[in-house]
Every structure is written in C-alpha cells, then in structure tokens.
C-alpha cells in the first residue's frame, strides 16, 4: 500500500475551522492523527506520514499555525486540549474508527495532557521527541530565558517590527542549526529550507507568544502517572531540547510503554530518521488494531 500526495480537507471542530492534510491509503485500519511541534505546521510531519503505508494519516495544523486560525478562547493548555479532544471526535466520526494519536515535541505536551485528562480520547499514544524536562531548568535554561525574552519582545514591539523580529530568517536559521544533528549536507539543506518556509506561518504575534508560553510551562512528565494507555515513545539520544536521560526516566514511569531510542539523532527525528520512526509506528499500530 502507498499514499498519494496529501490532500487538504477543512474540518469544523466545535465550530472552529481546522485545516488538515490527509495521507490516504486503501486500508480500513484505524487512522493515525498527528500533531506537529511548536512554530511548525503540518509540513513537519510529511516525511513520517508519507512513510506510513498501512493506514490513513491525518495531520492537522494546530490553532494559531499554518492555515488554522487561533482559538477564540485564546491559546492555553486548556483550550488546546479541548480543541484536540474535539478533533479526535471529528476524526472518529469521519473514519468510523478512533484514531491513534501522535504528538511531536510541543505536540507531545498537548496530546499527553489531553490523554491524561480525558483517557477516552486516546486508547493509546505515540510521542516523538517528547518534552520531558522543564525548559527553564537544566543546561538550556539560559538559552530558554533568552528565547522567552525574544518572544515577549516580538509580541510587544510595534506590529511591523515585531513580526519582522519573530520571522527573521537569520534567527530562524540559527534555531534550525541548533536543532539539526545530521552531517548529511543535502539533508541539512532540506531541514533549513523546511524551517525557512514553514517556521513563520504563525497567525499573529500574540498567538505565537501564547503558544510559546504553553510550550515552556509544561512537560509530558507532569502527567506520566495518568498515562495508563499503551504508549510508544520515540526519541533521539542527541536531543538538546529534551535530554535523553530525562526521557528514559519518563518512560520508566509509564504504565505500558514501548521505547525506541535512536542513536546519533537529536530533536528532529521527523526530518532525520522518518523511516525508522514510521517503521516503529506501523509496528505499534498493528499491535493495537
């Protein structure tokens, strides 16, 4: 089985227009619903979604990013969890089957908290590069503090200057350089190009600042004790944003976990090791069907 190119669909989730991309197959198995990371949009999940050949994959743009407008209730952890719960219900209704929910990075925080609050939304969970340590602690706290300053400044400056700062290609490239671990020049070019194209498709400065606040204020570890469903965790041992020791500790706290640790890769598993991730996801999903 293979996917055709993803097709856009517009869903309405609790009255909110939500852009999703469908990687369709000819399978009747349960679909996978993917939630992307901070500042990105559905494009970030393209390589993994395209490599999952045995079922449909649904990739949404989170509210405030890509083509999905911000939520009228604001962008908080509560509002994101409510929205994603509604999205799961909408996908379940359309496919007549509950999706297997996956979150990458910032998306891992959102789906983990949703699943912890409402276990009925996720009979199982897949977390890629989960955020396991508080951003304002540990080795990256100085960098995070500077990043907080950057987003706050971007939100407070006059509109044009603020947007130019937040979408500044030099800063976006610097973020990309920090996250990429591959030495493959072609792949590095691809990663930088993806970040250049899709890292500044946020709706507005206030939404970006609000989502950033959620991303640094929360972790998946906060709800580890409430994640009793079968959970697949995929992480890289060179992850500078979510150090692997903390991720191993998080996995050890889960009731029913499978852990795939990829060597020599960091926070960009979705770009640098999509085939390995897709393979692990397909195996996990087959066991869950």
GROMACS .gro file of C-alpha atoms in nm:
model
  289
    1UNK     CA    1   0.000   0.000   0.000
    2UNK     CA    2   0.118   0.350  -0.065
    3UNK     CA    3  -0.005   0.700  -0.009
    4UNK     CA    4  -0.091   0.953  -0.272
    5UNK     CA    5   0.018   1.314  -0.215
    6UNK     CA    6  -0.160   1.460   0.088
    7UNK     CA    7  -0.493   1.629   0.018
    8UNK     CA    8  -0.621   1.923   0.218
    9UNK     CA    9  -0.951   1.893   0.399
   10UNK     CA   10  -1.127   2.153   0.611
   11UNK     CA   11  -1.288   2.022   0.926
   12UNK     CA   12  -1.503   2.210   1.173
   13UNK     CA   13  -1.408   2.124   1.529
   14UNK     CA   14  -1.658   2.255   1.786
   15UNK     CA   15  -1.736   2.539   1.545
   16UNK     CA   16  -1.368   2.617   1.476
   17UNK     CA   17  -1.232   2.587   1.119
   18UNK     CA   18  -0.940   2.343   1.123
   19UNK     CA   19  -0.713   2.267   0.827
   20UNK     CA   20  -0.596   1.905   0.799
   21UNK     CA   21  -0.398   1.710   0.543
   22UNK     CA   22  -0.490   1.354   0.455
   23UNK     CA   23  -0.236   1.094   0.353
   24UNK     CA   24  -0.483   0.833   0.232
   25UNK     CA   25  -0.428   0.462   0.174
   26UNK     CA   26  -0.664   0.188   0.064
   27UNK     CA   27  -0.667   0.047   0.417
   28UNK     CA   28  -0.962   0.029   0.655
   29UNK     CA   29  -0.737   0.020   0.960
   30UNK     CA   30  -0.761   0.289   1.226
   31UNK     CA   31  -0.604   0.618   1.112
   32UNK     CA   32  -0.315   0.796   1.281
   33UNK     CA   33  -0.381   1.157   1.389
   34UNK     CA   34  -0.058   1.361   1.405
   35UNK     CA   35   0.002   1.683   1.600
   36UNK     CA   36   0.308   1.887   1.499
   37UNK     CA   37   0.562   2.082   1.705
   38UNK     CA   38   0.598   2.447   1.803
   39UNK     CA   39   0.616   2.709   1.526
   40UNK     CA   40   0.579   2.447   1.257
   41UNK     CA   41   0.268   2.330   1.074
   42UNK     CA   42   0.154   2.006   0.908
   43UNK     CA   43   0.456   2.008   0.673
   44UNK     CA   44   0.681   1.897   0.959
   45UNK     CA   45   0.512   1.557   0.972
   46UNK     CA   46   0.514   1.498   0.594
   47UNK     CA   47   0.809   1.256   0.581
   48UNK     CA   48   0.683   1.031   0.859
   49UNK     CA   49   0.322   1.048   0.740
   50UNK     CA   50   0.428   0.961   0.385
   51UNK     CA   51   0.629   0.663   0.508
   52UNK     CA   52   0.333   0.510   0.696
   53UNK     CA   53   0.190   0.289   0.426
   54UNK     CA   54  -0.061   0.066   0.603
   55UNK     CA   55  -0.330   0.316   0.708
   56UNK     CA   56  -0.459   0.671   0.658
   57UNK     CA   57  -0.274   0.953   0.832
   58UNK     CA   58  -0.441   1.280   0.929
   59UNK     CA   59  -0.214   1.579   1.002
   60UNK     CA   60  -0.372   1.894   1.141
   61UNK     CA   61  -0.244   2.250   1.157
   62UNK     CA   62  -0.266   2.348   1.523
   63UNK     CA   63  -0.473   2.660   1.601
   64UNK     CA   64  -0.254   2.967   1.552
   65UNK     CA   65  -0.027   2.793   1.299
   66UNK     CA   66  -0.039   2.719   0.928
   67UNK     CA   67  -0.393   2.759   0.797
   68UNK     CA   68  -0.584   2.706   1.123
   69UNK     CA   69  -0.680   3.035   1.291
   70UNK     CA   70  -0.623   3.087   1.665
   71UNK     CA   71  -0.896   2.971   1.903
   72UNK     CA   72  -1.147   3.233   2.009
   73UNK     CA   73  -1.090   3.127   2.370
   74UNK     CA   74  -0.717   3.202   2.339
   75UNK     CA   75  -0.424   2.964   2.318
   76UNK     CA   76  -0.375   2.798   2.656
   77UNK     CA   77  -0.309   2.438   2.755
   78UNK     CA   78  -0.680   2.403   2.843
   79UNK     CA   79  -0.804   2.541   2.511
   80UNK     CA   80  -0.558   2.329   2.310
   81UNK     CA   81  -0.663   2.013   2.498
   82UNK     CA   82  -1.032   2.090   2.440
   83UNK     CA   83  -0.968   2.155   2.070
   84UNK     CA   84  -0.770   1.833   2.024
   85UNK     CA   85  -1.039   1.635   2.205
   86UNK     CA   86  -1.290   1.778   1.957
   87UNK     CA   87  -1.057   1.695   1.667
   88UNK     CA   88  -1.031   1.333   1.784
   89UNK     CA   89  -1.413   1.316   1.796
   90UNK     CA   90  -1.441   1.463   1.445
   91UNK     CA   91  -1.185   1.217   1.300
   92UNK     CA   92  -1.359   0.928   1.481
   93UNK     CA   93  -1.690   1.030   1.327
   94UNK     CA   94  -1.549   1.062   0.974
   95UNK     CA   95  -1.345   0.740   0.977
   96UNK     CA   96  -1.589   0.545   1.192
   97UNK     CA   97  -1.284   0.447   1.398
   98UNK     CA   98  -1.094   0.616   1.679
   99UNK     CA   99  -0.756   0.748   1.562
  100UNK     CA  100  -0.422   0.651   1.713
  101UNK     CA  101  -0.297   0.987   1.844
  102UNK     CA  102   0.061   1.106   1.790
  103UNK     CA  103   0.235   1.423   1.907
  104UNK     CA  104   0.581   1.555   1.822
  105UNK     CA  105   0.770   1.790   2.059
  106UNK     CA  106   0.525   2.068   2.157
  107UNK     CA  107   0.254   1.840   2.015
  108UNK     CA  108   0.364   1.572   2.264
  109UNK     CA  109   0.280   1.806   2.554
  110UNK     CA  110  -0.065   1.876   2.412
  111UNK     CA  111  -0.166   1.518   2.334
  112UNK     CA  112  -0.024   1.383   2.663
  113UNK     CA  113  -0.220   1.635   2.869
  114UNK     CA  114  -0.533   1.570   2.660
  115UNK     CA  115  -0.498   1.194   2.711
  116UNK     CA  116  -0.431   1.233   3.085
  117UNK     CA  117  -0.742   1.448   3.132
  118UNK     CA  118  -0.968   1.251   2.902
  119UNK     CA  119  -0.840   0.893   2.856
  120UNK     CA  120  -1.133   0.824   2.621
  121UNK     CA  121  -0.966   1.048   2.359
  122UNK     CA  122  -0.658   0.825   2.332
  123UNK     CA  123  -0.675   0.449   2.381
  124UNK     CA  124  -0.303   0.460   2.304
  125UNK     CA  125  -0.047   0.733   2.248
  126UNK     CA  126   0.264   0.793   2.037
  127UNK     CA  127   0.513   1.059   2.150
  128UNK     CA  128   0.806   1.165   1.928
  129UNK     CA  129   1.082   1.375   2.089
  130UNK     CA  130   0.857   1.434   2.391
  131UNK     CA  131   0.930   1.740   2.605
  132UNK     CA  132   1.037   1.571   2.930
  133UNK     CA  133   1.221   1.850   3.114
  134UNK     CA  134   1.105   2.200   3.212
  135UNK     CA  135   1.258   2.441   2.963
  136UNK     CA  136   1.357   2.691   3.232
  137UNK     CA  137   1.564   2.436   3.424
  138UNK     CA  138   1.872   2.237   3.331
  139UNK     CA  139   2.151   2.304   3.084
  140UNK     CA  140   1.942   2.502   2.834
  141UNK     CA  141   1.785   2.743   3.085
  142UNK     CA  142   1.996   3.044   2.977
  143UNK     CA  143   1.909   2.984   2.612
  144UNK     CA  144   1.543   2.941   2.708
  145UNK     CA  145   1.542   3.263   2.909
  146UNK     CA  146   1.680   3.448   2.605
  147UNK     CA  147   1.416   3.280   2.389
  148UNK     CA  148   1.142   3.395   2.631
  149UNK     CA  149   1.277   3.749   2.603
  150UNK     CA  150   1.272   3.719   2.223
  151UNK     CA  151   0.906   3.609   2.207
  152UNK     CA  152   0.794   3.867   2.464
  153UNK     CA  153   0.976   4.142   2.275
  154UNK     CA  154   0.827   4.024   1.946
  155UNK     CA  155   0.477   4.045   2.094
  156UNK     CA  156   0.526   4.393   2.243
  157UNK     CA  157   0.707   4.584   1.969
  158UNK     CA  158   0.507   4.776   1.707
  159UNK     CA  159   0.337   4.533   1.464
  160UNK     CA  160   0.574   4.553   1.167
  161UNK     CA  161   0.897   4.547   1.367
  162UNK     CA  162   0.768   4.275   1.599
  163UNK     CA  163   0.667   4.048   1.312
  164UNK     CA  164   0.999   4.109   1.134
  165UNK     CA  165   1.184   4.007   1.451
  166UNK     CA  166   0.980   3.688   1.502
  167UNK     CA  167   1.005   3.586   1.135
  168UNK     CA  168   1.368   3.698   1.097
  169UNK     CA  169   1.535   3.447   0.863
  170UNK     CA  170   1.871   3.475   1.041
  171UNK     CA  171   1.713   3.382   1.375
  172UNK     CA  172   1.506   3.103   1.219
  173UNK     CA  173   1.824   2.967   1.059
  174UNK     CA  174   2.006   2.983   1.395
  175UNK     CA  175   1.724   2.780   1.558
  176UNK     CA  176   1.748   2.530   1.274
  177UNK     CA  177   2.127   2.497   1.313
  178UNK     CA  178   2.092   2.432   1.687
  179UNK     CA  179   1.840   2.151   1.632
  180UNK     CA  180   1.990   1.971   1.331
  181UNK     CA  181   2.236   1.691   1.416
  182UNK     CA  182   2.282   1.525   1.076
  183UNK     CA  183   2.609   1.575   0.889
  184UNK     CA  184   2.446   1.494   0.557
  185UNK     CA  185   2.469   1.823   0.366
  186UNK     CA  186   2.168   1.757   0.148
  187UNK     CA  187   1.953   1.670   0.448
  188UNK     CA  188   2.074   1.978   0.638
  189UNK     CA  189   1.979   2.194   0.338
  190UNK     CA  190   1.635   2.030   0.334
  191UNK     CA  191   1.584   2.091   0.709
  192UNK     CA  192   1.689   2.456   0.685
  193UNK     CA  193   1.465   2.504   0.381
  194UNK     CA  194   1.166   2.350   0.563
  195UNK     CA  195   1.220   2.575   0.865
  196UNK     CA  196   1.267   2.878   0.639
  197UNK     CA  197   0.938   2.807   0.459
  198UNK     CA  198   0.716   2.688   0.742
  199UNK     CA  199   0.852   2.826   1.072
  200UNK     CA  200   0.690   3.166   1.028
  201UNK     CA  201   0.337   3.070   0.924
  202UNK     CA  202   0.201   3.160   1.268
  203UNK     CA  203  -0.127   3.356   1.266
  204UNK     CA  204  -0.015   3.658   1.466
  205UNK     CA  205   0.236   3.764   1.729
  206UNK     CA  206   0.005   3.729   2.030
  207UNK     CA  207  -0.084   3.370   1.934
  208UNK     CA  208   0.281   3.279   1.890
  209UNK     CA  209   0.370   3.425   2.231
  210UNK     CA  210   0.078   3.244   2.397
  211UNK     CA  211   0.172   2.909   2.240
  212UNK     CA  212   0.536   2.961   2.338
  213UNK     CA  213   0.428   3.020   2.699
  214UNK     CA  214   0.244   2.685   2.697
  215UNK     CA  215   0.548   2.513   2.543
  216UNK     CA  216   0.788   2.627   2.819
  217UNK     CA  217   0.546   2.598   3.110
  218UNK     CA  218   0.458   2.231   3.067
  219UNK     CA  219   0.608   1.886   3.004
  220UNK     CA  220   0.480   1.535   2.940
  221UNK     CA  221   0.640   1.429   3.269
  222UNK     CA  222   0.376   1.624   3.465
  223UNK     CA  223   0.114   1.369   3.359
  224UNK     CA  224   0.324   1.049   3.340
  225UNK     CA  225   0.126   0.894   3.626
  226UNK     CA  226  -0.202   0.943   3.438
  227UNK     CA  227  -0.091   0.790   3.108
  228UNK     CA  228  -0.207   0.433   3.160
  229UNK     CA  229  -0.266   0.356   2.793
  230UNK     CA  230  -0.010   0.172   2.575
  231UNK     CA  231   0.240   0.441   2.477
  232UNK     CA  232   0.513   0.440   2.215
  233UNK     CA  233   0.796   0.686   2.279
  234UNK     CA  234   1.047   0.764   2.002
  235UNK     CA  235   1.345   0.985   2.089
  236UNK     CA  236   1.699   1.067   1.979
  237UNK     CA  237   1.996   1.027   2.211
  238UNK     CA  238   2.146   1.360   2.096
  239UNK     CA  239   1.836   1.568   2.173
  240UNK     CA  240   1.948   1.904   2.316
  241UNK     CA  241   1.592   2.019   2.388
  242UNK     CA  242   1.471   1.703   2.565
  243UNK     CA  243   1.781   1.528   2.708
  244UNK     CA  244   1.768   1.151   2.666
  245UNK     CA  245   1.829   1.077   3.036
  246UNK     CA  246   1.508   1.260   3.128
  247UNK     CA  247   1.319   1.080   2.851
  248UNK     CA  248   1.441   0.740   2.976
  249UNK     CA  249   1.323   0.836   3.325
  250UNK     CA  250   0.983   0.944   3.187
  251UNK     CA  251   0.943   0.612   3.001
  252UNK     CA  252   1.021   0.423   3.323
  253UNK     CA  253   0.726   0.599   3.490
  254UNK     CA  254   0.473   0.492   3.225
  255UNK     CA  255   0.236   0.204   3.293
  256UNK     CA  256   0.267   0.042   2.950
  257UNK     CA  257   0.550   0.182   2.737
  258UNK     CA  258   0.746   0.084   2.429
  259UNK     CA  259   1.061   0.289   2.382
  260UNK     CA  260   1.254   0.336   2.058
  261UNK     CA  261   1.577   0.524   2.120
  262UNK     CA  262   1.751   0.632   1.800
  263UNK     CA  263   2.125   0.688   1.817
  264UNK     CA  264   2.302   0.985   1.663
  265UNK     CA  265   1.990   1.195   1.616
  266UNK     CA  266   1.851   1.488   1.815
  267UNK     CA  267   1.520   1.673   1.826
  268UNK     CA  268   1.444   1.638   1.453
  269UNK     CA  269   1.359   1.268   1.430
  270UNK     CA  270   1.076   1.366   1.193
  271UNK     CA  271   1.329   1.500   0.940
  272UNK     CA  272   1.643   1.299   1.013
  273UNK     CA  273   1.502   0.949   1.080
  274UNK     CA  274   1.147   0.943   0.940
  275UNK     CA  275   1.168   0.587   0.805
  276UNK     CA  276   1.283   0.443   1.138
  277UNK     CA  277   1.006   0.635   1.316
  278UNK     CA  278   0.742   0.525   1.064
  279UNK     CA  279   0.851   0.164   1.094
  280UNK     CA  280   0.817   0.174   1.474
  281UNK     CA  281   0.478   0.347   1.444
  282UNK     CA  282   0.343   0.089   1.197
  283UNK     CA  283   0.453  -0.200   1.420
  284UNK     CA  284   0.297  -0.038   1.729
  285UNK     CA  285  -0.027   0.039   1.542
  286UNK     CA  286  -0.058  -0.313   1.404
  287UNK     CA  287  -0.043  -0.447   1.759
  288UNK     CA  288  -0.320  -0.202   1.853
  289UNK     CA  289  -0.556  -0.277   1.563
   0.00000   0.00000   0.00000
